[in-house]
XYZ file of N, CA and C in Angstrom:
453
model
N -54.599 43.596 -15.412
C -54.957 42.179 -15.417
C -53.735 41.310 -15.733
N -52.759 41.858 -16.469
C -51.565 41.084 -16.788
C -50.788 40.720 -15.526
N -50.760 41.622 -14.558
C -50.070 41.328 -13.294
C -50.792 40.204 -12.555
N -52.099 40.195 -12.595
C -52.883 39.127 -11.968
C -52.558 37.790 -12.617
N -52.417 37.776 -13.936
C -52.064 36.541 -14.637
C -50.633 36.107 -14.326
N -49.754 37.048 -14.046
C -48.392 36.687 -13.627
C -48.424 35.983 -12.267
N -49.304 36.425 -11.391
C -49.469 35.745 -10.097
C -49.939 34.313 -10.341
N -50.859 34.134 -11.261
C -51.341 32.794 -11.592
C -50.206 31.939 -12.148
N -49.399 32.494 -13.035
C -48.261 31.745 -13.585
C -47.291 31.318 -12.471
N -47.057 32.197 -11.515
C -46.177 31.865 -10.386
C -46.776 30.723 -9.575
N -48.068 30.767 -9.364
C -48.768 29.691 -8.655
C -48.594 28.374 -9.399
N -48.717 28.415 -10.709
C -48.591 27.204 -11.509
C -47.154 26.672 -11.504
N -46.163 27.551 -11.387
C -44.773 27.101 -11.265
C -44.583 26.314 -9.974
N -45.252 26.744 -8.916
C -45.218 26.007 -7.649
C -45.813 24.621 -7.859
N -46.937 24.543 -8.542
C -47.568 23.253 -8.814
C -46.654 22.368 -9.656
N -46.020 22.935 -10.657
C -45.154 22.156 -11.525
C -44.016 21.507 -10.742
N -43.559 22.153 -9.693
C -42.484 21.586 -8.875
C -42.920 20.301 -8.163
N -44.192 20.165 -7.881
C -44.678 18.919 -7.282
C -44.466 17.751 -8.244
N -44.661 17.995 -9.537
C -44.422 16.933 -10.526
C -42.939 16.576 -10.586
N -42.082 17.556 -10.335
C -40.642 17.318 -10.358
C -40.158 16.578 -9.110
N -40.767 16.867 -7.987
C -40.224 16.425 -6.698
C -40.927 15.240 -6.045
N -42.053 14.799 -6.608
C -42.805 13.698 -6.006
C -43.110 12.632 -7.046
N -43.122 11.383 -6.617
C -43.471 10.281 -7.500
C -44.987 10.249 -7.683
N -45.425 9.502 -8.674
C -46.864 9.341 -8.885
C -47.509 8.732 -7.639
N -46.844 7.786 -7.019
C -47.368 7.178 -5.789
C -47.538 8.234 -4.697
N -46.567 9.102 -4.553
C -46.672 10.164 -3.548
C -47.767 11.164 -3.905
N -47.888 11.500 -5.183
C -48.933 12.435 -5.618
C -50.326 11.880 -5.330
N -50.461 10.551 -5.370
C -51.754 9.893 -5.164
C -52.075 9.591 -3.697
N -51.105 9.700 -2.821
C -51.327 9.301 -1.427
C -52.270 10.274 -0.719
N -53.301 9.708 -0.097
C -54.214 10.487 0.737
C -53.808 10.216 2.188
N -53.149 11.180 2.826
C -52.717 10.952 4.202
C -53.907 10.832 5.164
N -53.691 10.129 6.247
C -54.727 9.995 7.268
C -55.156 11.385 7.728
N -56.470 11.576 7.819
C -57.021 12.853 8.236
C -57.324 13.810 7.101
N -56.961 13.432 5.868
C -57.223 14.268 4.699
C -58.240 13.585 3.795
N -58.962 14.378 2.996
C -59.958 13.851 2.059
C -59.420 13.712 0.642
N -58.241 14.278 0.391
C -57.723 14.261 -0.967
C -56.200 14.187 -0.953
N -55.605 14.321 -2.121
C -54.166 14.170 -2.265
C -53.610 15.305 -3.119
N -52.307 15.248 -3.370
C -51.661 16.306 -4.142
C -52.203 16.388 -5.562
N -52.329 15.258 -6.231
C -52.767 15.270 -7.631
C -54.215 15.736 -7.762
N -55.065 15.366 -6.793
C -56.451 15.842 -6.844
C -56.475 17.360 -6.740
N -55.705 17.919 -5.829
C -55.677 19.377 -5.680
C -55.234 20.061 -6.966
N -54.236 19.496 -7.635
C -53.776 20.101 -8.881
C -54.834 19.993 -9.976
N -55.466 18.835 -10.098
C -56.544 18.680 -11.073
C -57.700 19.624 -10.774
N -58.013 19.760 -9.497
C -59.099 20.651 -9.070
C -58.784 22.105 -9.437
N -57.554 22.520 -9.208
C -57.149 23.885 -9.548
C -57.333 24.145 -11.049
N -56.899 23.200 -11.867
C -57.017 23.348 -13.327
C -58.494 23.427 -13.733
N -59.298 22.536 -13.198
C -60.715 22.477 -13.570
C -61.468 23.720 -13.106
N -61.273 24.128 -11.876
C -62.023 25.283 -11.358
C -61.667 26.551 -12.119
N -60.397 26.725 -12.465
C -60.016 27.909 -13.243
C -60.820 27.973 -14.538
N -60.948 26.837 -15.206
C -61.697 26.795 -16.461
C -63.194 27.029 -16.234
N -63.724 26.444 -15.176
C -65.165 26.573 -14.917
C -65.559 28.002 -14.558
N -64.779 28.633 -13.675
C -65.203 29.972 -13.239
C -64.932 31.046 -14.282
N -63.930 30.847 -15.118
C -63.642 31.871 -16.129
C -64.395 31.599 -17.427
N -64.323 30.368 -17.926
C -64.910 30.078 -19.236
C -66.361 29.608 -19.166
N -66.647 28.656 -18.314
C -68.028 28.162 -18.258
C -68.985 29.277 -17.854
N -68.616 30.066 -16.845
C -69.492 31.153 -16.425
C -69.590 32.264 -17.464
N -68.640 32.275 -18.410
C -68.690 33.225 -19.532
C -69.406 32.637 -20.741
N -69.882 31.384 -20.610
C -70.582 30.735 -21.712
C -69.656 30.338 -22.850
N -68.380 30.100 -22.552
C -67.390 29.773 -23.575
C -66.869 28.352 -23.386
N -66.335 27.736 -24.436
C -65.784 26.380 -24.329
C -64.584 26.339 -23.382
N -64.469 25.231 -22.683
C -63.362 25.033 -21.747
C -62.293 24.150 -22.383
N -61.081 24.224 -21.842
C -59.963 23.413 -22.326
C -59.877 22.061 -21.629
N -60.776 21.800 -20.699
C -60.763 20.535 -19.956
C -61.951 19.678 -20.387
N -61.749 18.368 -20.333
C -62.787 17.428 -20.760
C -63.874 17.279 -19.702
N -65.016 16.780 -20.129
C -66.095 16.486 -19.188
C -65.656 15.453 -18.156
N -64.840 14.496 -18.594
C -64.321 13.475 -17.683
C -63.448 14.102 -16.599
N -62.603 15.026 -16.996
C -61.744 15.697 -16.023
C -62.580 16.530 -15.050
N -63.579 17.211 -15.565
C -64.468 17.997 -14.703
C -65.145 17.090 -13.687
N -65.634 15.947 -14.136
C -66.319 15.016 -13.235
C -65.408 14.524 -12.116
N -64.121 14.387 -12.385
C -63.173 13.881 -11.379
C -62.706 14.939 -10.397
N -62.652 16.205 -10.839
C -61.968 17.222 -10.035
C -62.803 18.439 -9.657
N -64.079 18.473 -10.023
C -64.886 19.639 -9.659
C -65.143 19.656 -8.152
N -65.660 20.790 -7.701
C -65.998 20.949 -6.285
C -66.921 19.812 -5.846
N -66.642 19.285 -4.665
C -67.476 18.225 -4.113
C -66.982 16.824 -4.422
N -65.934 16.706 -5.240
C -65.392 15.382 -5.549
C -64.219 15.088 -4.631
N -63.780 13.856 -4.686
C -62.572 13.422 -3.974
C -61.979 12.277 -4.765
N -60.739 11.942 -4.508
C -60.138 10.850 -5.282
C -60.879 9.533 -5.057
N -61.365 8.957 -6.130
C -62.051 7.666 -6.061
C -61.085 6.520 -6.328
N -59.980 6.854 -7.014
C -58.934 5.876 -7.335
C -57.672 6.676 -7.633
N -56.560 5.976 -7.711
C -55.304 6.652 -8.038
C -55.340 7.184 -9.464
N -54.772 8.360 -9.642
C -54.609 8.909 -10.987
C -53.499 8.130 -11.690
N -53.671 7.884 -12.963
C -52.648 7.200 -13.762
C -51.567 8.203 -14.164
N -50.470 7.687 -14.688
C -49.417 8.579 -15.182
C -49.944 9.441 -16.319
N -50.801 8.880 -17.163
C -51.369 9.649 -18.275
C -52.233 10.800 -17.750
N -53.004 10.539 -16.707
C -53.832 11.599 -16.120
C -52.961 12.677 -15.484
N -51.903 12.258 -14.792
C -50.974 13.224 -14.201
C -50.319 14.067 -15.295
N -49.928 13.429 -16.394
C -49.323 14.151 -17.521
C -50.308 15.159 -18.121
N -51.573 14.779 -18.192
C -52.596 15.688 -18.721
C -52.747 16.913 -17.825
N -52.799 16.685 -16.518
C -52.913 17.813 -15.585
C -51.704 18.728 -15.731
N -50.517 18.132 -15.767
C -49.303 18.944 -15.895
C -49.322 19.746 -17.194
N -49.773 19.127 -18.273
C -49.830 19.816 -19.563
C -50.824 20.979 -19.560
N -51.748 20.973 -18.617
C -52.765 22.031 -18.527
C -52.434 23.103 -17.486
N -51.230 23.094 -16.965
C -50.875 24.114 -15.974
C -50.718 25.501 -16.600
N -50.028 25.607 -17.725
C -49.694 26.922 -18.275
C -50.498 27.378 -19.491
N -50.824 26.506 -20.461
C -51.573 26.983 -21.635
C -52.888 27.714 -21.309
N -53.656 27.269 -20.305
C -54.894 28.020 -20.025
C -54.642 29.461 -19.569
N -53.512 29.716 -18.923
C -53.204 31.079 -18.485
C -52.892 31.946 -19.706
N -52.130 31.388 -20.636
C -51.830 32.122 -21.871
C -53.104 32.402 -22.657
N -54.012 31.424 -22.677
C -55.282 31.600 -23.403
C -56.123 32.701 -22.767
N -56.181 32.726 -21.449
C -56.938 33.784 -20.769
C -56.370 35.150 -21.160
N -55.055 35.277 -21.134
C -54.436 36.549 -21.502
C -54.789 36.970 -22.925
N -54.704 36.023 -23.849
C -55.039 36.318 -25.251
C -56.516 36.650 -25.399
N -57.361 35.890 -24.708
C -58.804 36.131 -24.812
C -59.192 37.479 -24.206
N -58.525 37.889 -23.153
C -58.767 39.226 -22.598
C -58.394 40.295 -23.625
N -57.225 40.142 -24.203
C -56.731 41.099 -25.187
C -57.666 41.192 -26.393
N -58.235 40.048 -26.782
C -59.109 40.002 -27.957
C -60.579 40.265 -27.647
N -60.906 40.585 -26.416
C -62.286 40.934 -26.054
C -63.260 39.778 -26.156
N -62.799 38.558 -25.891
C -63.643 37.370 -26.030
C -64.722 37.307 -24.949
N -64.433 37.812 -23.772
C -65.376 37.701 -22.654
C -66.444 38.790 -22.755
N -67.625 38.376 -23.203
C -68.722 39.323 -23.427
C -69.811 39.233 -22.361
N -70.098 37.998 -21.930
C -71.155 37.790 -20.939
C -70.573 37.003 -19.767
N -71.287 37.022 -18.646
C -70.841 36.295 -17.464
C -72.045 36.046 -16.569
N -72.161 34.816 -16.076
C -73.230 34.467 -15.135
C -72.710 34.683 -13.726
N -73.290 35.635 -13.030
C -72.845 35.951 -11.666
C -72.778 34.684 -10.816
N -71.741 34.606 -10.000
C -71.521 33.430 -9.155
C -70.888 33.872 -7.850
N -71.367 33.295 -6.745
C -70.768 33.550 -5.441
C -70.113 32.278 -4.948
N -68.834 32.385 -4.610
C -68.070 31.225 -4.131
C -68.515 30.849 -2.724
N -68.085 29.669 -2.298
C -68.401 29.230 -0.942
C -67.807 30.159 0.105
N -66.729 30.840 -0.252
C -66.104 31.777 0.686
C -66.772 33.152 0.671
N -67.799 33.321 -0.170
C -68.572 34.558 -0.175
C -68.124 35.605 -1.170
N -67.204 35.284 -2.057
C -66.731 36.224 -3.074
C -67.659 36.155 -4.278
N -68.303 37.259 -4.604
C -69.209 37.299 -5.750
C -68.449 37.773 -6.983
N -68.576 36.987 -8.040
C -67.935 37.296 -9.320
C -69.007 37.773 -10.290
N -68.759 38.924 -10.873
C -69.699 39.504 -11.839
C -69.125 39.591 -13.247
N -67.856 39.175 -13.409
C -67.206 39.279 -14.712
C -66.075 38.259 -14.776
N -65.587 38.029 -15.978
C -64.430 37.147 -16.141
C -63.234 37.711 -15.384
N -63.086 39.019 -15.375
C -61.981 39.639 -14.642
C -62.076 39.343 -13.148
N -63.286 39.405 -12.601
C -63.473 39.036 -11.185
C -63.070 37.582 -10.959
N -63.449 36.716 -11.890
C -63.136 35.288 -11.765
C -61.629 35.052 -11.835
N -60.949 35.780 -12.687
C -59.496 35.658 -12.804
C -58.833 36.049 -11.482
N -59.318 37.119 -10.886
C -58.769 37.553 -9.598
C -59.091 36.545 -8.497
N -60.325 36.089 -8.431
C -60.697 35.097 -7.421
C -59.905 33.819 -7.588
N -59.606 33.442 -8.829
C -58.874 32.214 -9.083
C -57.551 32.179 -8.329
N -56.866 33.313 -8.220
C -55.598 33.333 -7.495
C -55.797 33.007 -6.022
N -56.845 33.511 -5.430
C -57.174 33.163 -4.040
C -57.438 31.660 -3.926
N -58.224 31.140 -4.840
C -58.584 29.726 -4.822
C -57.335 28.849 -4.958
N -56.458 29.190 -5.887
C -55.239 28.405 -6.070
C -54.357 28.460 -4.827
N -54.231 29.633 -4.225
C -53.403 29.770 -3.028
C -53.954 28.930 -1.883
N -55.257 28.889 -1.759
C -55.881 28.084 -0.706
C -55.536 26.605 -0.894
N -55.614 26.114 -2.122
C -55.311 24.704 -2.377
C -53.819 24.411 -2.289
N -52.978 25.350 -2.669
C -51.538 25.150 -2.489
C -51.220 25.051 -0.996
N -51.904 25.819 -0.190
C -51.735 25.701 1.261
C -52.098 24.311 1.761
N -53.180 23.762 1.230
C -53.560 22.391 1.592
C -52.489 21.401 1.141
N -51.955 21.616 -0.039
C -50.919 20.730 -0.564
C -49.663 20.802 0.297
N -49.348 21.966 0.818
C -48.184 22.107 1.696
C -48.389 21.299 2.982
N -49.620 21.220 3.438
C -49.926 20.384 4.610
C -49.831 18.907 4.263
N -50.401 18.525 3.125
C -50.392 17.121 2.705
C -48.971 16.598 2.545
N -48.102 17.407 1.950
C -46.745 16.925 1.645
C -45.948 16.565 2.894
N -46.347 17.089 4.027
C -45.665 16.757 5.285
C -45.916 15.304 5.706
N -46.946 14.688 5.124
C -47.363 13.352 5.550
C -47.129 12.284 4.496
N -46.420 12.622 3.438
C -46.188 11.596 2.401
C -44.730 11.190 2.318
């Protein structure tokens, strides 16, 4: 599982580079033909990781209810994210991965509510969710690579 978490950390390093290389205005731009923007994808990645690993395990999440409401599945940018919101997303790129690793080591994940993703992947454990999360992040990074061509 540690190797799987290293893949997640690598994914998050890719996301962190968007904060380095794009302005807040660029992060917020929704190009014609797209439903979302770079910052929404990053917020969505952070929120979904917490929901599928912690919420489905019946454990507290590191993200606020407000953040969940803005970035969960089925949402789209309703307004531009502020610099404070962008800073919050960036601050949540790496600590949740470290927490998952520690929680795995400490046996925190005891129960899990089975869940099947829209892509048909059924998760029966936190470990399944951790593995699926890498697929989910890669899919959204692919979308971000498309979006960046138009900003």
